[in-house]
mmCIF file of C-alpha atoms in Angstrom:
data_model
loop_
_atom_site.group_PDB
_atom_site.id
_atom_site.type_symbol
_atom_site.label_atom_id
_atom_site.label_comp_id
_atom_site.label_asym_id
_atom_site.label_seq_id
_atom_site.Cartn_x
_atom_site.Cartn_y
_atom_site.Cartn_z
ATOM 1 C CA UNK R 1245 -53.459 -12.683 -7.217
ATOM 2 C CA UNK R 1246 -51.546 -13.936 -4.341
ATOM 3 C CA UNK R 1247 -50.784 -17.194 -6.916
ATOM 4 C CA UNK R 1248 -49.210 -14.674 -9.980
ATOM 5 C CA UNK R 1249 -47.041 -13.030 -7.195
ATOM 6 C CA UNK R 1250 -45.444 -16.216 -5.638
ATOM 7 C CA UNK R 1251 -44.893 -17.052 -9.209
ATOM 8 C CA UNK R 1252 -43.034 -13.563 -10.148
ATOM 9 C CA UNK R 1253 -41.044 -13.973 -6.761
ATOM 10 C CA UNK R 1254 -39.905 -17.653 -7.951
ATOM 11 C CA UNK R 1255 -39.111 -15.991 -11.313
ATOM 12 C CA UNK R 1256 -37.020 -13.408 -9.790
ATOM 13 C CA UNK R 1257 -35.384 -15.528 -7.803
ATOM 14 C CA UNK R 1258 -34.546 -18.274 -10.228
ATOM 15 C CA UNK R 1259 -32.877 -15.524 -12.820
ATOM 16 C CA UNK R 1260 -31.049 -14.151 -9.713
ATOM 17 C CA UNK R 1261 -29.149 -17.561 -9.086
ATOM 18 C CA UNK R 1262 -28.387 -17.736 -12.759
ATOM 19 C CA UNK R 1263 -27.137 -14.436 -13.240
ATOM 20 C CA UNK R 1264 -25.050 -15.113 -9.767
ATOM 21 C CA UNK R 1265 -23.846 -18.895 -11.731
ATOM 22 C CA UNK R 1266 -22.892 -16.958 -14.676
ATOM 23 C CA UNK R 1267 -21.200 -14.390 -12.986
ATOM 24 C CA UNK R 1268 -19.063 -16.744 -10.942
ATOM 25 C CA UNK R 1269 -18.233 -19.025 -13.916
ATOM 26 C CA UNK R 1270 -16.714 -15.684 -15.835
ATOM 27 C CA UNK R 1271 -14.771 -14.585 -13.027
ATOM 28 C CA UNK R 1272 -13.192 -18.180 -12.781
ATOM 29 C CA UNK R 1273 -12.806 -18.052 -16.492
ATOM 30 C CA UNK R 1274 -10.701 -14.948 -15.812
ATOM 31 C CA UNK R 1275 -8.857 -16.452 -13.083
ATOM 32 C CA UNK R 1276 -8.056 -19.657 -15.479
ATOM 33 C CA UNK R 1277 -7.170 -17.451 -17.994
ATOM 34 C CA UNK R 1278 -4.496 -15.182 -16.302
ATOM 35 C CA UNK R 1279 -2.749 -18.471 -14.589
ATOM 36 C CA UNK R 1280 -2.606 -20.092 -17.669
ATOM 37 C CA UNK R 1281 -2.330 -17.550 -20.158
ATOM 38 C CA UNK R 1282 1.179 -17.271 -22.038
ATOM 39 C CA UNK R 1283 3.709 -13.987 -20.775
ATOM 40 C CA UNK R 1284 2.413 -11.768 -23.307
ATOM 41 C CA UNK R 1285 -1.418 -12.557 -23.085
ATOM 42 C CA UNK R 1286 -1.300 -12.482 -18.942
ATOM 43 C CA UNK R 1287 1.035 -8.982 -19.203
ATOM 44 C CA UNK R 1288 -2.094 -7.675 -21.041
ATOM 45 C CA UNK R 1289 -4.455 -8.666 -17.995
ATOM 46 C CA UNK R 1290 -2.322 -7.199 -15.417
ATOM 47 C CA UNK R 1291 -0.768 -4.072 -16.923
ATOM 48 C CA UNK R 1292 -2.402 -0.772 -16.290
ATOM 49 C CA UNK R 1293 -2.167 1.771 -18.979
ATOM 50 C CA UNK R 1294 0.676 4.152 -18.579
ATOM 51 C CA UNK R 1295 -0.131 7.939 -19.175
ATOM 52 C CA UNK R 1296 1.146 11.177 -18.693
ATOM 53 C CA UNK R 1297 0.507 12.819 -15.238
ATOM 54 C CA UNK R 1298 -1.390 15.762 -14.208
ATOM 55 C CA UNK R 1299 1.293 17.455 -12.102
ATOM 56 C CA UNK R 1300 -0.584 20.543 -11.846
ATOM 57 C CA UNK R 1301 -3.432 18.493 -9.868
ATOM 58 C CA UNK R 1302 -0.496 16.391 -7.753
ATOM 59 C CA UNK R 1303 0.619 19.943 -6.811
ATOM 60 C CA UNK R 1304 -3.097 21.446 -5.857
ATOM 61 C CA UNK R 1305 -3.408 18.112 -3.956
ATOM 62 C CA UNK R 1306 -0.195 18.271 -2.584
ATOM 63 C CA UNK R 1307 -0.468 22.120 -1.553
ATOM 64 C CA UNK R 1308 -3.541 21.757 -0.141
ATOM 65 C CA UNK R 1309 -3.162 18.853 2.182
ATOM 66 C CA UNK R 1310 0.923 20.680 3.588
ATOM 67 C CA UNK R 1311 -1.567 24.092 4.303
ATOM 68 C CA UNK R 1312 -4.315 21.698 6.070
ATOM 69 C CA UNK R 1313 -2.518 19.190 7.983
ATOM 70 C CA UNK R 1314 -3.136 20.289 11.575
ATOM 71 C CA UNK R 1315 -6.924 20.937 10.833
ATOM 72 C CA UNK R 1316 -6.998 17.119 9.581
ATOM 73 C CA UNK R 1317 -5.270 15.867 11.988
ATOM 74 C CA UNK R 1318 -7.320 17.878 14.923
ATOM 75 C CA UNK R 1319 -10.720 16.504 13.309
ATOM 76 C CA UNK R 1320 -9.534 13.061 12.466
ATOM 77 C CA UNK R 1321 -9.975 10.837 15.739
ATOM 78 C CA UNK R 1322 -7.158 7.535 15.800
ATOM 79 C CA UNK R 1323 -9.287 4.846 15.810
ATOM 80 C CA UNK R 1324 -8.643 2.802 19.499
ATOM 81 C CA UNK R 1325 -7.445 -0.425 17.604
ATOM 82 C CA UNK R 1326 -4.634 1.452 16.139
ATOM 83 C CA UNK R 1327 -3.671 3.105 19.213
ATOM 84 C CA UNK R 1328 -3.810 0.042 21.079
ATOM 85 C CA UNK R 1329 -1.830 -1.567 18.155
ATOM 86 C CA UNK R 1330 0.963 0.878 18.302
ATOM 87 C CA UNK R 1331 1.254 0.737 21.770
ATOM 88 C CA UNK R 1332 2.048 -3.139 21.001
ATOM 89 C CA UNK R 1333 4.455 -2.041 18.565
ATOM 90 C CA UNK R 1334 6.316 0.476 20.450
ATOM 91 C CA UNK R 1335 6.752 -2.031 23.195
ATOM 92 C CA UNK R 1336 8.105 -4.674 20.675
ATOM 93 C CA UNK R 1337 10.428 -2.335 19.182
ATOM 94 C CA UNK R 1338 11.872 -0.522 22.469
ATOM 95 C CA UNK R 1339 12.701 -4.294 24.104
ATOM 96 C CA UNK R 1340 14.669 -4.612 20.772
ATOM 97 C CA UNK R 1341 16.657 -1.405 20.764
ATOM 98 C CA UNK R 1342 17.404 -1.894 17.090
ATOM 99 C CA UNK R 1343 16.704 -0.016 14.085
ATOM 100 C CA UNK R 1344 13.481 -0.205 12.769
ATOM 101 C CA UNK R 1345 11.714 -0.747 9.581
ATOM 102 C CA UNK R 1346 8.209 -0.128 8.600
ATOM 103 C CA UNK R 1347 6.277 -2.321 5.693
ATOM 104 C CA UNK R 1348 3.114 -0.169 5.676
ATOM 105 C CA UNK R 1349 0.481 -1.881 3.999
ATOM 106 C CA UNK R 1350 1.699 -4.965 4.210
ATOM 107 C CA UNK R 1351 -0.967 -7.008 2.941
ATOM 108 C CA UNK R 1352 -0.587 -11.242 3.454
ATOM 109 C CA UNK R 1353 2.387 -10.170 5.810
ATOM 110 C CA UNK R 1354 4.552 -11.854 3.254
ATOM 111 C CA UNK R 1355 6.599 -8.925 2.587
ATOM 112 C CA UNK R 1356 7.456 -8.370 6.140
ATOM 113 C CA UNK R 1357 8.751 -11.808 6.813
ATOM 114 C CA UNK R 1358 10.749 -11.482 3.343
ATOM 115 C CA UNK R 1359 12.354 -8.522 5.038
ATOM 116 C CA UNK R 1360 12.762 -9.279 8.576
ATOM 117 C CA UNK R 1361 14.996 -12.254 7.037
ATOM 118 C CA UNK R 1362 17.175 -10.027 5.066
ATOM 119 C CA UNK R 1363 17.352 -7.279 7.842
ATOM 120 C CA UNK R 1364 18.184 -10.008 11.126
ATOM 121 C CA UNK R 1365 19.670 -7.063 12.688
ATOM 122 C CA UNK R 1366 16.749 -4.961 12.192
ATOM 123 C CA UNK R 1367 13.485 -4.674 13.789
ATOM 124 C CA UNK R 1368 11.065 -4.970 10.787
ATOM 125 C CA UNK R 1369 6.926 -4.140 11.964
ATOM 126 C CA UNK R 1370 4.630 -4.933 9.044
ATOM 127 C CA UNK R 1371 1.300 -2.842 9.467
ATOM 128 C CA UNK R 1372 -1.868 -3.768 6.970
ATOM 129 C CA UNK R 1373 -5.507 -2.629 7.655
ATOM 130 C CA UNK R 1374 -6.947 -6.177 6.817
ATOM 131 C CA UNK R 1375 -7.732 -8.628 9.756
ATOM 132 C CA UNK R 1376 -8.523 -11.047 6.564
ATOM 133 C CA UNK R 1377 -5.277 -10.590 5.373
ATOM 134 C CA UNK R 1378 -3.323 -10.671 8.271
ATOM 135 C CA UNK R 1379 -4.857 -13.903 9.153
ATOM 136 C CA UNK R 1380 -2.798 -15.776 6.685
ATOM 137 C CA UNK R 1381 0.515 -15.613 7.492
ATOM 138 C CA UNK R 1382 2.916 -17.447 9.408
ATOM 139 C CA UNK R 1383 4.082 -17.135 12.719
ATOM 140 C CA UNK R 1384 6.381 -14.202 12.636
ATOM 141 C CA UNK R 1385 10.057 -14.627 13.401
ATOM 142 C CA UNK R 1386 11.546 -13.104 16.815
ATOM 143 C CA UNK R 1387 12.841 -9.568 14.601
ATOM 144 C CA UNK R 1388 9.052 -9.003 12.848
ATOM 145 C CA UNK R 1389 5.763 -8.154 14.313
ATOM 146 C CA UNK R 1390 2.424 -7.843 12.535
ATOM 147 C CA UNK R 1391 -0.451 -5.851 13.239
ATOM 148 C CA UNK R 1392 -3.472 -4.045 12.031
ATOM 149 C CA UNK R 1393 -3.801 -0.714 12.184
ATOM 150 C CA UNK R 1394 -4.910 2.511 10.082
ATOM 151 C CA UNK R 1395 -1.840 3.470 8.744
ATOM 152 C CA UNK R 1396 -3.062 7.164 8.799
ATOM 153 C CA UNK R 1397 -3.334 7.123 12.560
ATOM 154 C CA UNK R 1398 -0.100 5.065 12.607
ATOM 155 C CA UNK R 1399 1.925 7.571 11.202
ATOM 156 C CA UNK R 1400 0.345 9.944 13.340
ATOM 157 C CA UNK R 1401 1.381 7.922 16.349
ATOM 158 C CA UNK R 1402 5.145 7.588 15.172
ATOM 159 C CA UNK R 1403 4.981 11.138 14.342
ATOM 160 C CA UNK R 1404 4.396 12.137 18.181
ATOM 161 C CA UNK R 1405 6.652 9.544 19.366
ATOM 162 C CA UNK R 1406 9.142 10.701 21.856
ATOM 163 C CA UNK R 1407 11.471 8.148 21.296
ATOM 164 C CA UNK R 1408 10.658 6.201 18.406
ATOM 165 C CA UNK R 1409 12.399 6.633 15.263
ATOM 166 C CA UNK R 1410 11.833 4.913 11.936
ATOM 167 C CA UNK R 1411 14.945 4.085 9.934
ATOM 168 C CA UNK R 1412 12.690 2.919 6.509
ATOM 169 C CA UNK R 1413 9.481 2.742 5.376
ATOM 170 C CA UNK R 1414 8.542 0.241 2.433
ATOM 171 C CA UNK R 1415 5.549 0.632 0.417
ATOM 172 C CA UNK R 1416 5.221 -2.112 -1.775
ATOM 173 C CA UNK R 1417 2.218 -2.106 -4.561
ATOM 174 C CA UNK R 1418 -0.232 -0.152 -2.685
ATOM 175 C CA UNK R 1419 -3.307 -0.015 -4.104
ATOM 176 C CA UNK R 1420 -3.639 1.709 -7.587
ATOM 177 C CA UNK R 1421 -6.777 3.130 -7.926
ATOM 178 C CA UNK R 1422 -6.265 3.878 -11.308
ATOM 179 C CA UNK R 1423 -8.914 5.746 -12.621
ATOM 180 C CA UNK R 1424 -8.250 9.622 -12.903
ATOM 181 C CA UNK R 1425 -11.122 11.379 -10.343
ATOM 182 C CA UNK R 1426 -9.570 8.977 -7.898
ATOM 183 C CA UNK R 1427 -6.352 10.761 -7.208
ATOM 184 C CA UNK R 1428 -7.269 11.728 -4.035
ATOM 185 C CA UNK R 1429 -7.561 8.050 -3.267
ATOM 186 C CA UNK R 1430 -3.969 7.471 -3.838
ATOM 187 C CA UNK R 1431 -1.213 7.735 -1.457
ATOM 188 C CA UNK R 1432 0.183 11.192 -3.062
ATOM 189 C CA UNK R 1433 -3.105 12.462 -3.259
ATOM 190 C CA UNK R 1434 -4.291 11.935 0.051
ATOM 191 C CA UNK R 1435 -4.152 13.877 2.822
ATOM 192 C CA UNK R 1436 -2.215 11.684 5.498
ATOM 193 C CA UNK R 1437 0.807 12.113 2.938
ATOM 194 C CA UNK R 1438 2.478 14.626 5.281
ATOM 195 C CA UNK R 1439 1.947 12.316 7.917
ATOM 196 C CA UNK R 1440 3.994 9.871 5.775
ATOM 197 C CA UNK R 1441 6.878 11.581 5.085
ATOM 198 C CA UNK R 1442 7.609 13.006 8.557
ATOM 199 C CA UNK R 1443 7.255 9.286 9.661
ATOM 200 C CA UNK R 1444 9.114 7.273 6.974
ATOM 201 C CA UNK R 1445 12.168 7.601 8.408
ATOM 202 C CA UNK R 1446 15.786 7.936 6.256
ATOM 203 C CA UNK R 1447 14.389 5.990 3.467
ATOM 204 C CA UNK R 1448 11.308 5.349 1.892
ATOM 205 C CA UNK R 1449 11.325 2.887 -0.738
ATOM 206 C CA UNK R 1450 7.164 2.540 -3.075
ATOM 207 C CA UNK R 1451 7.088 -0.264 -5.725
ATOM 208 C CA UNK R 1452 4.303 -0.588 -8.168
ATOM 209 C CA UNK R 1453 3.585 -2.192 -11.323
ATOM 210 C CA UNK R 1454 2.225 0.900 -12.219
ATOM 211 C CA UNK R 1455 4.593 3.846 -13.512
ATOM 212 C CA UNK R 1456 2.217 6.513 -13.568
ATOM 213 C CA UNK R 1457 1.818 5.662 -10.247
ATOM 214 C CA UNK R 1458 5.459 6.442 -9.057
ATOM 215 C CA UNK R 1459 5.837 9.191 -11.663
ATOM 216 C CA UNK R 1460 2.887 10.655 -9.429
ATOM 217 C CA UNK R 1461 4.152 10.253 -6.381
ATOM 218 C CA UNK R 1462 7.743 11.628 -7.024
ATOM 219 C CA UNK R 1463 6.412 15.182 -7.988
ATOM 220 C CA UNK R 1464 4.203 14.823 -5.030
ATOM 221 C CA UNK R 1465 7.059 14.441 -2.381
ATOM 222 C CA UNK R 1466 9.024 17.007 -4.261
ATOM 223 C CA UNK R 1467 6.539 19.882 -4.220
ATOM 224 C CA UNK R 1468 5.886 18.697 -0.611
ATOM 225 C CA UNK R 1469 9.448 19.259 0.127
ATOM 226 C CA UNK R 1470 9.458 22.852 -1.322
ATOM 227 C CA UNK R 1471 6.384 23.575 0.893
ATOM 228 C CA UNK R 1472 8.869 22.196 3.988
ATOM 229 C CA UNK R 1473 7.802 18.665 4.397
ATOM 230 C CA UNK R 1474 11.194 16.341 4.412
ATOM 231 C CA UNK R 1475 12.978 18.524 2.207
ATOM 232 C CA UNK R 1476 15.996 16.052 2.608
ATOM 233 C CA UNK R 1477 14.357 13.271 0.372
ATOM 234 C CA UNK R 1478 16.268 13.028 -2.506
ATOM 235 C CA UNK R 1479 14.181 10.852 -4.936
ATOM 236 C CA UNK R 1480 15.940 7.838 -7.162
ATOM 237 C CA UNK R 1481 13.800 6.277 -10.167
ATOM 238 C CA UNK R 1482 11.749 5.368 -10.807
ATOM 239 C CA UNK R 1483 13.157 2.876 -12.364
ATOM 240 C CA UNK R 1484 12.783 -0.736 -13.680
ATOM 241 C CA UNK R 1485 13.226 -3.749 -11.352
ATOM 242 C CA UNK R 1486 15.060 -6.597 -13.108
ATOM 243 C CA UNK R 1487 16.139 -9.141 -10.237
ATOM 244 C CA UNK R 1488 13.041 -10.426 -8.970
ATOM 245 C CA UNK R 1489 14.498 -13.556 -8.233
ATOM 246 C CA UNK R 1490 13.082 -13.761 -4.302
ATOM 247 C CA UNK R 1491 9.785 -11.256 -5.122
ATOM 248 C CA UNK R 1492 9.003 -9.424 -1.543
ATOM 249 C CA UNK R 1493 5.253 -9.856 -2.134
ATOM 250 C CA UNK R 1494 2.296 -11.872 -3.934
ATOM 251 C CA UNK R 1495 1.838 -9.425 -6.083
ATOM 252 C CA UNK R 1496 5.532 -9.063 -7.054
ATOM 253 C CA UNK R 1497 5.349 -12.766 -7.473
ATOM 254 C CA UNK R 1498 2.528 -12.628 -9.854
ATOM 255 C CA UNK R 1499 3.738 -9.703 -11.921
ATOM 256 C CA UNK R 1500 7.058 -11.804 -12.350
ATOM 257 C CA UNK R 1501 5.345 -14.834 -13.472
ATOM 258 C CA UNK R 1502 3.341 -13.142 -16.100
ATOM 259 C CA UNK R 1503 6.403 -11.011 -17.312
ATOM 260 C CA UNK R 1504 4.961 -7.441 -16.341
ATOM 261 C CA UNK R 1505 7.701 -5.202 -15.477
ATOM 262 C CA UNK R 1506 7.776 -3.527 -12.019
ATOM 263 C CA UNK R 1507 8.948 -0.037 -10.895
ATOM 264 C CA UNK R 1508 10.687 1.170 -7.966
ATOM 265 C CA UNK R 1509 10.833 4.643 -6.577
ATOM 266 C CA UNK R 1510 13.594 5.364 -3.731
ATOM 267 C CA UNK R 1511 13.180 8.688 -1.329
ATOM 268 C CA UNK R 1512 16.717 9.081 0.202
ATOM 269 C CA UNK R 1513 17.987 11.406 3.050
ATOM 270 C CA UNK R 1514 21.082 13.047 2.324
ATOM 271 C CA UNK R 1515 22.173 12.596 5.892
#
């Protein structure tokens, strides 16, 4: 008995390794084929299918979250490494005394170095949730700090700031979640989006391969703005990007490469 069971355990384990061997030899099949594949092939491997939006769901979302905001908020605890973080950051940016920019979600930190180069005169604070991520950038220059933080709490932080005031926020290919039940998921669906707005600043500027994705997040920050939340965000696109000569991020890079075309939505104060 003992002898069939060491035998079905070797079995199992045997068509465990192959199924892991197979499984890693198709995903680097994938990966081959989307850095080698022509424009029009790799487009097809990237793209996410547009479709129309569900603005009657943005607007439940959207209504929901304005009418709940101080209950989520009061029941949501910031997490101490983002409190710690931003106390790092409001430090950073108060010796600086210059106008400063947010890159939430900013991934590889790519984006924020990209940034703080164009904006010298700015102070430019990238903010991802990933260590991992983090981890592999460079050494920021003397305008640009890095951290990691729950941009939730973050925003929350900024929010009840005294003296800290954002000038823009970018948000540069967050993540999709594409699938339809996952709207909450998204940015525009989720309920730290009031916490967004009030923080971003004069100027929020979202970028996404995805359309949809804008298209969503436009009526979002419009019916939030009825219901009294930044009001004074006019929005601009979106619309496509066709210099993307000096792409802010990896992803912007990739998307370039393999010809998929990539959106930008602009929230403006008319101040």
């Amino acid at each position: 008995m003992l002898y069939i069971l060491l035998m079905m355990l070797s079995i199992s384990r045997t068509a465990t390794l192959g199924a892991r061997r197979l499984l890693r030899a198709k995903t680097g099949a994938l990966r081959a084929a989307a850095l080698h594949a022509a424009p029009d092939d790799a487009s097809s491997i990237y793209a996410i299918p547009e479709r129309d939006v569900d603005e009657a769901a943005v607007h439940q979302l959207v209504e929901r979250h304005v009418a709940q905001h101080a209950t989520y908020l009061n029941k949501r605890p910031i997490a101490a490494h983002t409190r710690a973080a931003f106390q790092t950051a409001a430090e950073f940016a108060r010796s600086r005394a210059a106008p400063l920019i947010i890159d939430a979600g900013c991934g590889t930190g790519r984006s924020t170095l990209k940034l703080s180069a164009r904006h010298p005169d700015r102070t430019v604070i990238g903010v991802d949730r990933s260590e991992a991520r983090l981890s592999k950038s460079n050494d920021a220059p003397d305008n640009a700090l890095l951290l990691r933080a729950e941009l939730g709490d973050f925003w929350r932080l900024l929010n009840d700031s005294n003296d800290l005031r954002v000038e823009e926020t970018y948000l540069l290919y967050p993540n999709p979640y594409p699938k339809d039940k996952h709207l909450k998921m998204r940015f525009q669906g989720h309920a730290s989006l009031p916490s967004l707005l009030q923080a971003c600043g004069h100027k929020l500027t979202v970028r996404a391969s995805w359309r949809t994705y804008l298209e969503e997040f436009r009526l979002a920050c419009r019916r939030a703005g009825e219901l009294g939340i930044r009001p004074d965000l006019v929005s601009k696109g979106p619309y496509e990007l066709s210099d993307l000569h000096d792409p802010l991020t990896l992803f912007e890079r990739k998307y370039a490469k393999a010809g998929v075309p990539v959106y930008e939505l602009v929230l403006d104060s008319d101040r």
